[in-house]
PDB file of C-alpha atoms in Angstrom:
ATOM      1  CA  ASP J 665     114.236  92.508  90.085  1.00 59.00           C
ATOM      2  CA  GLN J 666     111.712  89.676  90.019  1.00 76.00           C
ATOM      3  CA  GLN J 667     110.077  90.309  93.376  1.00 93.00           C
ATOM      4  CA  VAL J 668     106.727  91.058  91.756  1.00 96.00           C
ATOM      5  CA  LYS J 669     105.772  89.249  88.608  1.00 96.00           C
ATOM      6  CA  GLN J 670     102.838  89.421  86.244  1.00 97.00           C
ATOM      7  CA  ASN J 671     103.253  86.459  83.938  1.00 92.00           C
ATOM      8  CA  SER J 672     100.632  87.412  81.376  1.00 95.00           C
ATOM      9  CA  PRO J 673     101.677  90.354  79.217  1.00 95.00           C
ATOM     10  CA  SER J 674      98.224  90.546  77.671  1.00 97.00           C
ATOM     11  CA  LEU J 675      94.615  89.451  78.194  1.00 97.00           C
ATOM     12  CA  SER J 676      91.655  89.819  75.887  1.00 98.00           C
ATOM     13  CA  VAL J 677      88.038  89.418  77.073  1.00 98.00           C
ATOM     14  CA  GLN J 678      84.556  90.122  75.764  1.00 98.00           C
ATOM     15  CA  GLU J 679      82.531  92.997  77.111  1.00 97.00           C
ATOM     16  CA  GLY J 680      80.355  91.890  80.001  1.00 97.00           C
ATOM     17  CA  ARG J 681      82.568  88.933  80.922  1.00 97.00           C
ATOM     18  CA  ILE J 682      84.977  88.655  83.841  1.00 98.00           C
ATOM     19  CA  SER J 683      88.600  89.777  83.536  1.00 98.00           C
ATOM     20  CA  ILE J 684      91.073  88.084  85.873  1.00 98.00           C
ATOM     21  CA  LEU J 685      94.550  89.537  86.168  1.00 98.00           C
ATOM     22  CA  ASN J 686      97.171  87.701  88.166  1.00 98.00           C
ATOM     23  CA  CYS J 687     100.256  88.685  90.117  1.00 98.00           C
ATOM     24  CA  ASP J 688     102.845  86.712  92.095  1.00 97.00           C
ATOM     25  CA  TYR J 689     105.387  87.968  94.582  1.00 97.00           C
ATOM     26  CA  THR J 690     108.402  86.434  96.274  1.00 96.00           C
ATOM     27  CA  ASN J 691     109.277  88.841  99.081  1.00 93.00           C
ATOM     28  CA  SER J 692     107.541  87.727 102.278  1.00 91.00           C
ATOM     29  CA  MET J 693     108.114  91.210 103.743  1.00 90.00           C
ATOM     30  CA  PHE J 694     105.439  92.625 101.429  1.00 92.00           C
ATOM     31  CA  ASP J 695     102.208  93.129 103.308  1.00 90.00           C
ATOM     32  CA  TYR J 696     100.345  95.732 101.282  1.00 93.00           C
ATOM     33  CA  PHE J 697      99.319  95.313  97.680  1.00 95.00           C
ATOM     34  CA  LEU J 698      97.841  97.661  95.110  1.00 95.00           C
ATOM     35  CA  TRP J 699      96.528  97.561  91.579  1.00 97.00           C
ATOM     36  CA  TYR J 700      97.029 100.470  89.228  1.00 97.00           C
ATOM     37  CA  LYS J 701      95.607 101.083  85.785  1.00 97.00           C
ATOM     38  CA  LYS J 702      97.592 102.972  83.171  1.00 94.00           C
ATOM     39  CA  TYR J 703      96.623 104.483  79.857  1.00 92.00           C
ATOM     40  CA  PRO J 704      99.310 105.446  77.316  1.00 86.00           C
ATOM     41  CA  ALA J 705     101.043 108.754  78.071  1.00 82.00           C
ATOM     42  CA  GLU J 706      99.415 108.952  81.517  1.00 88.00           C
ATOM     43  CA  GLY J 707     100.553 108.088  85.019  1.00 92.00           C
ATOM     44  CA  PRO J 708      99.361 105.010  86.915  1.00 94.00           C
ATOM     45  CA  THR J 709      95.882 105.496  88.396  1.00 95.00           C
ATOM     46  CA  PHE J 710      95.120 103.783  91.696  1.00 94.00           C
ATOM     47  CA  LEU J 711      92.341 101.186  91.522  1.00 96.00           C
ATOM     48  CA  ILE J 712      92.207  99.108  94.659  1.00 96.00           C
ATOM     49  CA  SER J 713      94.437  97.858  97.451  1.00 94.00           C
ATOM     50  CA  ILE J 714      94.550  95.107 100.030  1.00 95.00           C
ATOM     51  CA  SER J 715      96.367  94.602 103.283  1.00 93.00           C
ATOM     52  CA  SER J 716      97.822  91.217 104.157  1.00 92.00           C
ATOM     53  CA  ILE J 717      95.402  90.907 107.075  1.00 93.00           C
ATOM     54  CA  LYS J 718      92.603  90.449 104.539  1.00 95.00           C
ATOM     55  CA  ASP J 719      92.075  87.973 101.748  1.00 96.00           C
ATOM     56  CA  LYS J 720      89.555  89.953  99.748  1.00 97.00           C
ATOM     57  CA  ASN J 721      88.683  93.566  99.092  1.00 97.00           C
ATOM     58  CA  GLU J 722      85.884  94.736  96.841  1.00 98.00           C
ATOM     59  CA  ASP J 723      85.111  98.112  95.301  1.00 96.00           C
ATOM     60  CA  GLY J 724      82.312  98.167  92.777  1.00 97.00           C
ATOM     61  CA  ARG J 725      83.261  96.092  89.752  1.00 97.00           C
ATOM     62  CA  PHE J 726      86.770  95.490  91.097  1.00 98.00           C
ATOM     63  CA  THR J 727      87.736  92.784  93.593  1.00 98.00           C
ATOM     64  CA  VAL J 728      91.231  91.896  94.702  1.00 98.00           C
ATOM     65  CA  PHE J 729      91.978  88.491  96.203  1.00 98.00           C
ATOM     66  CA  LEU J 730      95.094  87.732  98.193  1.00 97.00           C
ATOM     67  CA  ASN J 731      96.474  84.245  98.839  1.00 97.00           C
ATOM     68  CA  LYS J 732      99.370  84.769 101.236  1.00 95.00           C
ATOM     69  CA  SER J 733     100.425  81.145 101.396  1.00 95.00           C
ATOM     70  CA  ALA J 734     100.791  81.071  97.614  1.00 96.00           C
ATOM     71  CA  LYS J 735     102.131  84.641  97.476  1.00 96.00           C
ATOM     72  CA  HIS J 736      99.560  85.345  94.818  1.00 97.00           C
ATOM     73  CA  LEU J 737      97.009  88.031  94.197  1.00 97.00           C
ATOM     74  CA  SER J 738      94.451  88.575  91.516  1.00 98.00           C
ATOM     75  CA  LEU J 739      92.223  91.374  90.304  1.00 98.00           C
ATOM     76  CA  HIS J 740      88.751  90.511  89.089  1.00 98.00           C
ATOM     77  CA  ILE J 741      86.796  92.974  86.978  1.00 98.00           C
ATOM     78  CA  VAL J 742      83.162  92.114  86.415  1.00 97.00           C
ATOM     79  CA  PRO J 743      81.479  92.990  84.211  1.00 97.00           C
ATOM     80  CA  SER J 744      84.324  94.119  81.956  1.00 98.00           C
ATOM     81  CA  GLN J 745      83.758  97.233  79.869  1.00 97.00           C
ATOM     82  CA  PRO J 746      85.630  98.543  76.794  1.00 96.00           C
ATOM     83  CA  GLY J 747      86.788 101.528  78.870  1.00 95.00           C
ATOM     84  CA  ASP J 748      88.670  99.082  81.101  1.00 97.00           C
ATOM     85  CA  SER J 749      91.146  98.465  78.281  1.00 97.00           C
ATOM     86  CA  ALA J 750      94.504  99.605  79.685  1.00 97.00           C
ATOM     87  CA  VAL J 751      97.702  98.253  81.222  1.00 97.00           C
ATOM     88  CA  TYR J 752      97.179  96.965  84.762  1.00 98.00           C
ATOM     89  CA  PHE J 753     100.072  96.987  87.215  1.00 97.00           C
ATOM     90  CA  CYS J 754     100.319  95.050  90.411  1.00 97.00           C
ATOM     91  CA  ALA J 755     102.472  96.709  93.106  1.00 96.00           C
ATOM     92  CA  ALA J 756     103.614  95.633  96.543  1.00 95.00           C
ATOM     93  CA  SER J 757     105.053  97.353  99.558  1.00 91.00           C
ATOM     94  CA  GLN J 758     105.550  97.026 103.260  1.00 85.00           C
ATOM     95  CA  GLU J 759     102.668  98.359 105.315  1.00 75.00           C
ATOM     96  CA  THR J 760     104.610 101.354 106.548  1.00 76.00           C
ATOM     97  CA  SER J 761     104.060 104.981 105.583  1.00 72.00           C
ATOM     98  CA  GLY J 762     106.516 106.025 102.909  1.00 75.00           C
ATOM     99  CA  SER J 763     107.526 102.536 101.800  1.00 85.00           C
ATOM    100  CA  ARG J 764     108.560 102.145  98.180  1.00 91.00           C
ATOM    101  CA  LEU J 765     106.282 100.361  95.723  1.00 93.00           C
ATOM    102  CA  THR J 766     107.688  97.433  93.765  1.00 95.00           C
ATOM    103  CA  PHE J 767     105.862  96.969  90.489  1.00 96.00           C
ATOM    104  CA  GLY J 768     105.127  94.042  88.228  1.00 96.00           C
ATOM    105  CA  GLU J 769     105.615  94.200  84.482  1.00 95.00           C
ATOM    106  CA  GLY J 770     102.000  94.995  83.739  1.00 96.00           C
ATOM    107  CA  THR J 771      99.259  93.201  81.815  1.00 97.00           C
ATOM    108  CA  GLN J 772      97.612  94.799  78.797  1.00 97.00           C
ATOM    109  CA  LEU J 773      93.854  94.187  79.100  1.00 98.00           C
ATOM    110  CA  THR J 774      91.730  94.544  75.996  1.00 98.00           C
ATOM    111  CA  VAL J 775      87.962  94.399  76.397  1.00 97.00           C
ATOM    112  CA  ASN J 776      86.251  93.794  73.076  1.00 96.00           C
ATOM    113  CA  PRO J 777      82.751  95.188  72.455  1.00 93.00           C
TER     114      PRO J 777
ATOM    115  CA  GLU M1124      89.459 115.659  92.909  1.00 75.00           C
ATOM    116  CA  PRO M1125      93.011 116.690  93.915  1.00 80.00           C
ATOM    117  CA  GLU M1126      95.765 115.347  91.704  1.00 92.00           C
ATOM    118  CA  VAL M1127      99.522 115.317  91.318  1.00 96.00           C
ATOM    119  CA  THR M1128     100.767 117.542  88.518  1.00 96.00           C
ATOM    120  CA  GLN M1129     104.109 117.433  86.710  1.00 97.00           C
ATOM    121  CA  THR M1130     105.954 119.797  84.395  1.00 96.00           C
ATOM    122  CA  PRO M1131     107.150 119.673  81.722  1.00 96.00           C
ATOM    123  CA  SER M1132     105.269 116.861  80.032  1.00 95.00           C
ATOM    124  CA  HIS M1133     108.184 116.331  77.635  1.00 96.00           C
ATOM    125  CA  GLN M1134     111.825 117.339  77.853  1.00 97.00           C
ATOM    126  CA  VAL M1135     114.562 116.812  75.291  1.00 97.00           C
ATOM    127  CA  THR M1136     118.133 117.466  76.382  1.00 97.00           C
ATOM    128  CA  GLN M1137     121.684 116.845  75.289  1.00 97.00           C
ATOM    129  CA  MET M1138     123.840 114.312  77.084  1.00 97.00           C
ATOM    130  CA  GLY M1139     125.746 115.968  79.916  1.00 97.00           C
ATOM    131  CA  GLN M1140     123.179 118.697  80.483  1.00 97.00           C
ATOM    132  CA  GLU M1141     121.331 119.250  83.749  1.00 97.00           C
ATOM    133  CA  VAL M1142     117.558 118.818  83.880  1.00 98.00           C
ATOM    134  CA  ILE M1143     115.039 119.638  86.581  1.00 97.00           C
ATOM    135  CA  LEU M1144     111.718 117.851  86.638  1.00 98.00           C
ATOM    136  CA  ARG M1145     108.971 119.494  88.639  1.00 97.00           C
ATOM    137  CA  CYS M1146     106.034 118.102  90.562  1.00 97.00           C
ATOM    138  CA  VAL M1147     103.233 119.549  92.651  1.00 97.00           C
ATOM    139  CA  PRO M1148     102.032 116.818  95.018  1.00 95.00           C
ATOM    140  CA  ILE M1149      98.535 116.670  96.472  1.00 93.00           C
ATOM    141  CA  SER M1150      98.365 119.478  99.006  1.00 90.00           C
ATOM    142  CA  ASN M1151      97.759 117.591 102.257  1.00 87.00           C
ATOM    143  CA  HIS M1152     100.167 114.759 101.463  1.00 91.00           C
ATOM    144  CA  LEU M1153     103.427 114.467 103.341  1.00 89.00           C
ATOM    145  CA  TYR M1154     105.336 111.685 101.530  1.00 92.00           C
ATOM    146  CA  PHE M1155     106.718 112.307  98.060  1.00 94.00           C
ATOM    147  CA  TYR M1156     108.299 109.921  95.608  1.00 95.00           C
ATOM    148  CA  TRP M1157     109.986 109.708  92.235  1.00 97.00           C
ATOM    149  CA  TYR M1158     109.742 106.661  90.008  1.00 97.00           C
ATOM    150  CA  ARG M1159     110.850 106.092  86.445  1.00 97.00           C
ATOM    151  CA  GLN M1160     109.910 103.742  83.640  1.00 95.00           C
ATOM    152  CA  ILE M1161     112.387 103.082  80.867  1.00 95.00           C
ATOM    153  CA  LEU M1162     110.606 102.090  77.668  1.00 91.00           C
ATOM    154  CA  GLY M1163     109.599  98.428  77.799  1.00 88.00           C
ATOM    155  CA  GLN M1164     110.662  97.996  81.418  1.00 91.00           C
ATOM    156  CA  LYS M1165     109.021  98.039  84.831  1.00 93.00           C
ATOM    157  CA  VAL M1166     108.188 101.133  86.828  1.00 95.00           C
ATOM    158  CA  GLU M1167     111.169 101.529  89.194  1.00 96.00           C
ATOM    159  CA  PHE M1168     111.420 103.338  92.517  1.00 96.00           C
ATOM    160  CA  LEU M1169     114.012 106.102  92.724  1.00 97.00           C
ATOM    161  CA  VAL M1170     113.545 107.978  95.979  1.00 96.00           C
ATOM    162  CA  SER M1171     111.126 108.868  98.753  1.00 93.00           C
ATOM    163  CA  PHE M1172     111.093 112.137 100.675  1.00 93.00           C
ATOM    164  CA  TYR M1173     109.525 113.056 103.994  1.00 90.00           C
ATOM    165  CA  ASN M1174     109.924 115.937 106.394  1.00 88.00           C
ATOM    166  CA  ASN M1175     112.400 117.675 104.071  1.00 90.00           C
ATOM    167  CA  GLU M1176     114.783 114.797 103.778  1.00 92.00           C
ATOM    168  CA  ILE M1177     115.288 111.619 101.784  1.00 94.00           C
ATOM    169  CA  SER M1178     113.728 108.699 103.639  1.00 91.00           C
ATOM    170  CA  GLU M1179     114.749 105.978 101.188  1.00 92.00           C
ATOM    171  CA  LYS M1180     116.586 105.755  97.874  1.00 94.00           C
ATOM    172  CA  SER M1181     117.253 102.970  95.420  1.00 94.00           C
ATOM    173  CA  GLU M1182     120.554 101.942  93.923  1.00 93.00           C
ATOM    174  CA  ILE M1183     119.574 103.854  90.783  1.00 93.00           C
ATOM    175  CA  PHE M1184     119.525 107.130  92.716  1.00 95.00           C
ATOM    176  CA  ASP M1185     123.229 107.890  92.603  1.00 92.00           C
ATOM    177  CA  ASP M1186     125.139 111.141  93.069  1.00 93.00           C
ATOM    178  CA  GLN M1187     123.905 112.609  89.802  1.00 95.00           C
ATOM    179  CA  PHE M1188     120.357 112.711  91.178  1.00 97.00           C
ATOM    180  CA  SER M1189     119.017 115.053  93.830  1.00 97.00           C
ATOM    181  CA  VAL M1190     115.589 116.015  95.139  1.00 96.00           C
ATOM    182  CA  GLU M1191     114.368 119.167  96.759  1.00 94.00           C
ATOM    183  CA  ARG M1192     111.222 120.724  98.116  1.00 91.00           C
ATOM    184  CA  PRO M1193     112.084 124.361  97.467  1.00 85.00           C
ATOM    185  CA  ASP M1194     108.778 125.743  98.778  1.00 86.00           C
ATOM    186  CA  GLY M1195     105.501 124.527 100.269  1.00 78.00           C
ATOM    187  CA  SER M1196     104.132 123.104  97.036  1.00 86.00           C
ATOM    188  CA  ASN M1197     106.843 121.994  94.603  1.00 93.00           C
ATOM    189  CA  PHE M1198     108.962 118.840  94.665  1.00 96.00           C
ATOM    190  CA  THR M1199     111.797 118.603  92.161  1.00 97.00           C
ATOM    191  CA  LEU M1200     114.109 115.949  90.749  1.00 98.00           C
ATOM    192  CA  LYS M1201     117.429 117.182  89.375  1.00 97.00           C
ATOM    193  CA  ILE M1202     119.686 115.134  87.150  1.00 97.00           C
ATOM    194  CA  ARG M1203     123.058 116.894  87.101  1.00 95.00           C
ATOM    195  CA  SER M1204     124.702 115.409  84.040  1.00 94.00           C
ATOM    196  CA  THR M1205     122.274 113.423  81.950  1.00 96.00           C
ATOM    197  CA  LYS M1206     123.242 110.167  80.246  1.00 96.00           C
ATOM    198  CA  LEU M1207     121.576 108.431  77.329  1.00 97.00           C
ATOM    199  CA  GLU M1208     120.267 105.770  79.710  1.00 96.00           C
ATOM    200  CA  ASP M1209     118.393 108.393  81.732  1.00 97.00           C
ATOM    201  CA  SER M1210     115.835 108.552  78.922  1.00 97.00           C
ATOM    202  CA  ALA M1211     112.586 107.415  80.523  1.00 97.00           C
ATOM    203  CA  MET M1212     109.195 108.472  81.834  1.00 96.00           C
ATOM    204  CA  TYR M1213     109.614 110.012  85.271  1.00 98.00           C
ATOM    205  CA  PHE M1214     106.629 109.824  87.606  1.00 98.00           C
ATOM    206  CA  CYS M1215     106.126 111.797  90.773  1.00 97.00           C
ATOM    207  CA  ALA M1216     103.822 110.394  93.436  1.00 96.00           C
ATOM    208  CA  SER M1217     102.571 111.450  96.837  1.00 94.00           C
ATOM    209  CA  SER M1218     100.834 109.803  99.768  1.00 91.00           C
ATOM    210  CA  PRO M1219      99.312 110.932 103.037  1.00 86.00           C
ATOM    211  CA  THR M1220     100.404 109.626 106.415  1.00 74.00           C
ATOM    212  CA  GLY M1221      98.119 107.732 108.686  1.00 60.00           C
ATOM    213  CA  THR M1222      96.130 104.745 107.613  1.00 60.00           C
ATOM    214  CA  SER M1223      96.256 105.337 103.859  1.00 66.00           C
ATOM    215  CA  LEU M1224      99.373 103.958 102.196  1.00 79.00           C
ATOM    216  CA  THR M1225      98.174 104.534  98.663  1.00 88.00           C
ATOM    217  CA  GLN M1226     100.509 106.496  96.416  1.00 92.00           C
ATOM    218  CA  TYR M1227      98.933 108.800  93.841  1.00 94.00           C
ATOM    219  CA  PHE M1228     100.864 109.365  90.650  1.00 96.00           C
ATOM    220  CA  GLY M1229     101.245 112.314  88.340  1.00 97.00           C
ATOM    221  CA  PRO M1230     101.011 112.082  84.550  1.00 96.00           C
ATOM    222  CA  GLY M1231     104.772 111.853  84.126  1.00 97.00           C
ATOM    223  CA  THR M1232     107.540 113.699  82.308  1.00 97.00           C
ATOM    224  CA  ARG M1233     108.988 112.024  79.233  1.00 97.00           C
ATOM    225  CA  LEU M1234     112.726 112.730  79.237  1.00 98.00           C
ATOM    226  CA  LEU M1235     114.744 112.101  76.091  1.00 97.00           C
ATOM    227  CA  VAL M1236     118.512 112.427  76.284  1.00 97.00           C
ATOM    228  CA  LEU M1237     120.275 112.767  72.916  1.00 96.00           C
TER     229      LEU M1237
END
């Protein structure tokens, strides 16, 4: 199942700099996108979402950008903090209550002090 | 802040045995889900549940799996006859209806089938 793909398995950034995590999707039926953060031995924690009617959504240090024509979204974290070190999952669904989430592989972000 | 809870956190079972994984979704949520993550693989959708019935299931969710909401708070996943390949982290999630489509996940149950 390659409908949602995160091509970078890992990313390392310095504290205070910007982290950019990328995600691509192939299914044009997806119209709602989410980012989750996951620590080892814990469940995914919701970070931020975006509907396909928008191209940007911001919440504090986190901003998600959506490029529908390219079927690409990205998560920007600025400034990055050591506590942001975790695996970040991109997920996509149809904008209907109860729709399944389709996840990417995840990107391990390491923020170095 | 309300959260999804799951029990047990770890379960070890013998192949062929039945297991029941339990979840307490967030209290005012109406959609419930099970996902699993086999080690080194993606998080995969298993089933969604609404209004006391399955609303969608994946091809993974075959006849050996079943879900139930036995009372007003619990949501369970039963695996009737476990196989080695059922070893995975199993996550329960819930979401409200209305304008919020976000699914909130529990901490997971690590199932090991020997």
